[in-house]
mmCIF file of C-alpha atoms in Angstrom:
data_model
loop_
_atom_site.group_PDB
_atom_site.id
_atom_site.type_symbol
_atom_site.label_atom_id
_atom_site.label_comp_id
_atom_site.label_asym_id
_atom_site.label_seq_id
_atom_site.Cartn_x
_atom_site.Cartn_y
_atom_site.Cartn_z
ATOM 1 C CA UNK I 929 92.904 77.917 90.097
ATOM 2 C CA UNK I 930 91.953 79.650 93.508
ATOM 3 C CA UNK I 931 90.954 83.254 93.520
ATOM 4 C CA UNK I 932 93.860 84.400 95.284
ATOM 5 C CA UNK I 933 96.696 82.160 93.930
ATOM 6 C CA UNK I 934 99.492 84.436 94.049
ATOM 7 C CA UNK I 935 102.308 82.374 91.518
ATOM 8 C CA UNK I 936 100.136 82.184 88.260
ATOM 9 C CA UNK I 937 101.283 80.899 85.177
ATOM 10 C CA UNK I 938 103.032 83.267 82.331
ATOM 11 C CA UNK I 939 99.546 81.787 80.674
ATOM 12 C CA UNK I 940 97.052 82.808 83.525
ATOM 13 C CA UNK I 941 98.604 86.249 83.230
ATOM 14 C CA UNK I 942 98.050 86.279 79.196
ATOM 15 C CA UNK I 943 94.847 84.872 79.533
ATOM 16 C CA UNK I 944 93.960 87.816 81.735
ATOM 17 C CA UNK I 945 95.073 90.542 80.257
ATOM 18 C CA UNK I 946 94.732 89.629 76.458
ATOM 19 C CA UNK I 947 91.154 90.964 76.356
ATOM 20 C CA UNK I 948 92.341 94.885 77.070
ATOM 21 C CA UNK I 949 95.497 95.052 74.989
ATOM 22 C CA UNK I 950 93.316 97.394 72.660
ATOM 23 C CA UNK I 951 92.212 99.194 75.015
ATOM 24 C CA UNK I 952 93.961 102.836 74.730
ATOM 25 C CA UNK I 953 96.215 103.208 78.059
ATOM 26 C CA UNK I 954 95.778 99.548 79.152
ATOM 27 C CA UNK I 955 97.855 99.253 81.852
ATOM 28 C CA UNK I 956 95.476 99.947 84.675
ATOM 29 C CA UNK I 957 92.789 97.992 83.656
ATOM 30 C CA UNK I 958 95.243 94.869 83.410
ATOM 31 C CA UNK I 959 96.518 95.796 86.727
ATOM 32 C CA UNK I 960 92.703 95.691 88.278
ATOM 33 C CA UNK I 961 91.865 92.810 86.392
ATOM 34 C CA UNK I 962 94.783 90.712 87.460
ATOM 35 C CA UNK I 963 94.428 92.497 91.569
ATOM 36 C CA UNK I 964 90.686 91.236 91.059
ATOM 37 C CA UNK I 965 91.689 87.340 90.252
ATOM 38 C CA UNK I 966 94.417 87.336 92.028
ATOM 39 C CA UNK I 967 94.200 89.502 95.531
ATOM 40 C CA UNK I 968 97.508 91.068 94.446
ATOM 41 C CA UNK I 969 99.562 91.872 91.768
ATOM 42 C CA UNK I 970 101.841 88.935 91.696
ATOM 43 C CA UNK I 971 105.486 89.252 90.891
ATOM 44 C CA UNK I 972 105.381 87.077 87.875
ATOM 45 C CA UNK I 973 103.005 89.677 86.111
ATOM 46 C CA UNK I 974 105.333 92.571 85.903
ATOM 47 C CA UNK I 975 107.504 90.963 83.376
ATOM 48 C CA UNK I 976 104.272 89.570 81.232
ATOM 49 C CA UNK I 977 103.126 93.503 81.210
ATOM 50 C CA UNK I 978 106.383 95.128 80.118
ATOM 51 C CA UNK I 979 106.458 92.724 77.324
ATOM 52 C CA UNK I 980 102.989 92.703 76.261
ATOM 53 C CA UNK I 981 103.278 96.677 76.197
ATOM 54 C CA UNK I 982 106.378 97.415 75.003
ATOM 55 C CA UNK I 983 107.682 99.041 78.170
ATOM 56 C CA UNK I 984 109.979 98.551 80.956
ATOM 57 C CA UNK I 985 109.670 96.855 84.213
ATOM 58 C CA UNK I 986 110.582 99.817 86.156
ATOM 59 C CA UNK I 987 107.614 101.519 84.459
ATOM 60 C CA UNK I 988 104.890 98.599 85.630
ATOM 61 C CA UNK I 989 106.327 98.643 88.969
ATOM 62 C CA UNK I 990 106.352 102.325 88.983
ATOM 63 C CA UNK I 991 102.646 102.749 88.637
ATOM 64 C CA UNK I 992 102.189 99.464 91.136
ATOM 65 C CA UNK I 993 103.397 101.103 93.793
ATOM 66 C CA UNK I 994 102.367 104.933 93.092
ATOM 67 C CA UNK I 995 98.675 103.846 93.086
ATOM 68 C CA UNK I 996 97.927 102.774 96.585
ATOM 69 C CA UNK I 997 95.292 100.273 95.854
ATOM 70 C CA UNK I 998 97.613 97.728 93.830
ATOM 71 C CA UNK I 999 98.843 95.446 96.461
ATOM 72 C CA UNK I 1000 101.964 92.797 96.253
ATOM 73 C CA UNK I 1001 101.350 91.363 99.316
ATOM 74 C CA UNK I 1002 98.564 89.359 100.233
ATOM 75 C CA UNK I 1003 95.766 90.919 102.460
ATOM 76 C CA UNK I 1004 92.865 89.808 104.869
ATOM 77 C CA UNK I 1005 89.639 88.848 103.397
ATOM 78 C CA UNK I 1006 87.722 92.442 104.151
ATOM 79 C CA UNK I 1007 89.996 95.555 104.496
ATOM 80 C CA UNK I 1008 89.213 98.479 107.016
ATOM 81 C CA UNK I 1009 90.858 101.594 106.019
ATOM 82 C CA UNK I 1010 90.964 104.653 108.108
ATOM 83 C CA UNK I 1011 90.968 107.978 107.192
ATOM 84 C CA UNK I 1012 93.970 109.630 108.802
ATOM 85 C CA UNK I 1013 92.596 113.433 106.895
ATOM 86 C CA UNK I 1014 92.561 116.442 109.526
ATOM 87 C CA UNK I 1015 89.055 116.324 108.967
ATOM 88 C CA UNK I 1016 88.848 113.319 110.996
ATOM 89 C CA UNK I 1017 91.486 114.059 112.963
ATOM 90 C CA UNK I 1018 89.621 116.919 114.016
ATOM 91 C CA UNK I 1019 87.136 114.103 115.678
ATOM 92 C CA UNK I 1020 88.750 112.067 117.294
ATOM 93 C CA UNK I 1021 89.554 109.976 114.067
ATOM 94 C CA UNK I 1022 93.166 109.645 115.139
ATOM 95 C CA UNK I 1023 92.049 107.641 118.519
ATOM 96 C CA UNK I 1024 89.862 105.845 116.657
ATOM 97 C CA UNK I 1025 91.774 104.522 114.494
ATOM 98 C CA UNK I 1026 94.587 103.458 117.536
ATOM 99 C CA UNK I 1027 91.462 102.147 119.269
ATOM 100 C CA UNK I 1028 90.924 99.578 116.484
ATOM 101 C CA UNK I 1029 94.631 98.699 116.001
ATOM 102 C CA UNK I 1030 94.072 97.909 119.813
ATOM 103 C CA UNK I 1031 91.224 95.570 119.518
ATOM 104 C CA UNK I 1032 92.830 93.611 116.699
ATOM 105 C CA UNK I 1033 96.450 94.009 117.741
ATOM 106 C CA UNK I 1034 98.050 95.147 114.812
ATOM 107 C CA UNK I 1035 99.686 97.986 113.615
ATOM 108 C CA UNK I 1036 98.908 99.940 110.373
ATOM 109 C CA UNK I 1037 99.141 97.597 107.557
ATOM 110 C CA UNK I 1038 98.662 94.753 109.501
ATOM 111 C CA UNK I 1039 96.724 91.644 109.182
ATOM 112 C CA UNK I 1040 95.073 89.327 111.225
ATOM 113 C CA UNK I 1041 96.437 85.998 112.731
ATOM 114 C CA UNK I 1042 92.811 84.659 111.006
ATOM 115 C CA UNK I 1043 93.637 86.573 107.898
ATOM 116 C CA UNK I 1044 90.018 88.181 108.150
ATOM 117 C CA UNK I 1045 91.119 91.713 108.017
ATOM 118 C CA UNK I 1046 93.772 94.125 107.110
ATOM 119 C CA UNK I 1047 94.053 97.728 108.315
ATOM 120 C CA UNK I 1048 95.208 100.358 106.254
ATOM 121 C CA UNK I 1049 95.493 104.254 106.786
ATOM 122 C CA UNK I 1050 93.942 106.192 104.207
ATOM 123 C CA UNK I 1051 94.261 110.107 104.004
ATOM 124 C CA UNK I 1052 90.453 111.407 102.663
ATOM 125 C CA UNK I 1053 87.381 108.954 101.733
ATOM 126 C CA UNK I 1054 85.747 112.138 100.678
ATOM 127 C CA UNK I 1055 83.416 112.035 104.311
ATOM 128 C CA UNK I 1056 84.441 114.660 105.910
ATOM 129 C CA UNK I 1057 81.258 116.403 107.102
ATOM 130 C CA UNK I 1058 80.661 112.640 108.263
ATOM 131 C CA UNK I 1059 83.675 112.176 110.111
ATOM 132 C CA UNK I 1060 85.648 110.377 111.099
ATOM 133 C CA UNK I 1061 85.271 107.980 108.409
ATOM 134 C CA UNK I 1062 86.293 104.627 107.238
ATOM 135 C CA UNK I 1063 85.250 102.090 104.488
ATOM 136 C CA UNK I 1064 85.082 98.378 105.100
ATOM 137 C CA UNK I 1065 86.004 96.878 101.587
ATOM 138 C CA UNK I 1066 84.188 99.044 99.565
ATOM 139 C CA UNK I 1067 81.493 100.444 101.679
ATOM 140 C CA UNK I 1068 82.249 103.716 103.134
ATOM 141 C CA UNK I 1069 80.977 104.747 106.744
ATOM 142 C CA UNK I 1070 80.297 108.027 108.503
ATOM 143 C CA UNK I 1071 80.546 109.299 111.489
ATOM 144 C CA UNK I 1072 81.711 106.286 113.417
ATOM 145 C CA UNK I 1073 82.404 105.919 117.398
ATOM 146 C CA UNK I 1074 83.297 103.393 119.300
ATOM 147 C CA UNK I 1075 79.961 101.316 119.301
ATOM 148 C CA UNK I 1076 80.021 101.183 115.325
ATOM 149 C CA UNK I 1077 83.420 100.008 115.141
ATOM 150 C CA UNK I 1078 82.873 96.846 117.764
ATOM 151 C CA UNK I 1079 79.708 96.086 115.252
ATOM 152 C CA UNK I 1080 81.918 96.469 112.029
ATOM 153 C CA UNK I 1081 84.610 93.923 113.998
ATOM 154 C CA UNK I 1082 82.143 92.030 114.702
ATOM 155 C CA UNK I 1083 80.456 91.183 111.082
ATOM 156 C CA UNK I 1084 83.900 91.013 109.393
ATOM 157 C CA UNK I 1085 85.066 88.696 111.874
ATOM 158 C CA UNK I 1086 88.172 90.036 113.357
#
């Protein structure tokens, strides 16, 4: 089964998640678990969760999409996300972020044609005497102009 199979199995999903079913508040962690196998939370899980927890769809999708780092769709391989924070507004942050929508041609949210990267806005990595900031999966970097940005494209392969 690939890494990033996005259809799984009712069985795939209970094979997942069975380990953390005593865990006390479980949910997340079977959410992260199933986002780290599978690249997303696929549709077929929601209806596993609300019945291996005793709760209702609308509450699984609920905290799906009010945490901003469960995904439904599929993304690129490495994600850049931007901070969008007046912090890094206050440096330019804001045309540095359009300046790499530019060079990949996409808008927010967007994805490669080569499905290397996705670009998401973020509002604070927690950088902000290092702004303007962004993190490239989950490495975090400060105080980046134009020249680090073209080297970041570079070794992610956009």
């Amino acid at each position: 089964m690939s890494a990033r199979q996005a259809t799984p199995s009712t069985d795939d999903i209970t094979t997942i998640i069975a380990p953390l079913t005593d865990l006390e508040g479980p949910l997340l962690p079977m959410l992260h678990a199933l986002q780290d196998q599978y690249g997303l939370i696929p549709d077929a899980a929601v209806p596993v969760l609300a019945e291996t927890l005793n709760i209702g769809r609308a509450e699984v999708h609920g905290v799906i999409s009010f945490y901003h780092d469960f995904r439904t769709n599929p993304v690129g391989r490495h994600v850049i996300k931007i901070c969008r924070s007046e912090a890094c507004q206050a440096v330019d942050g804001g045309a540095l972020g359009q300046r790499v929508l530019d060079l990949l041609g996409l808008d927010w949210g967007g994805t490669t044609a080569n499905g290397a990267v996705t670009v998401e806005p973020v509002y604070c990595l927690g950088m902000c005497a290092c702004a303007p900031a962004l993190m490239v999966d989950k490495t975090v970097h400060g105080r980046v102009d134009e020249a680090k940005i073209e080297t970041i494209l570079q070794e992610v392969g956009a």
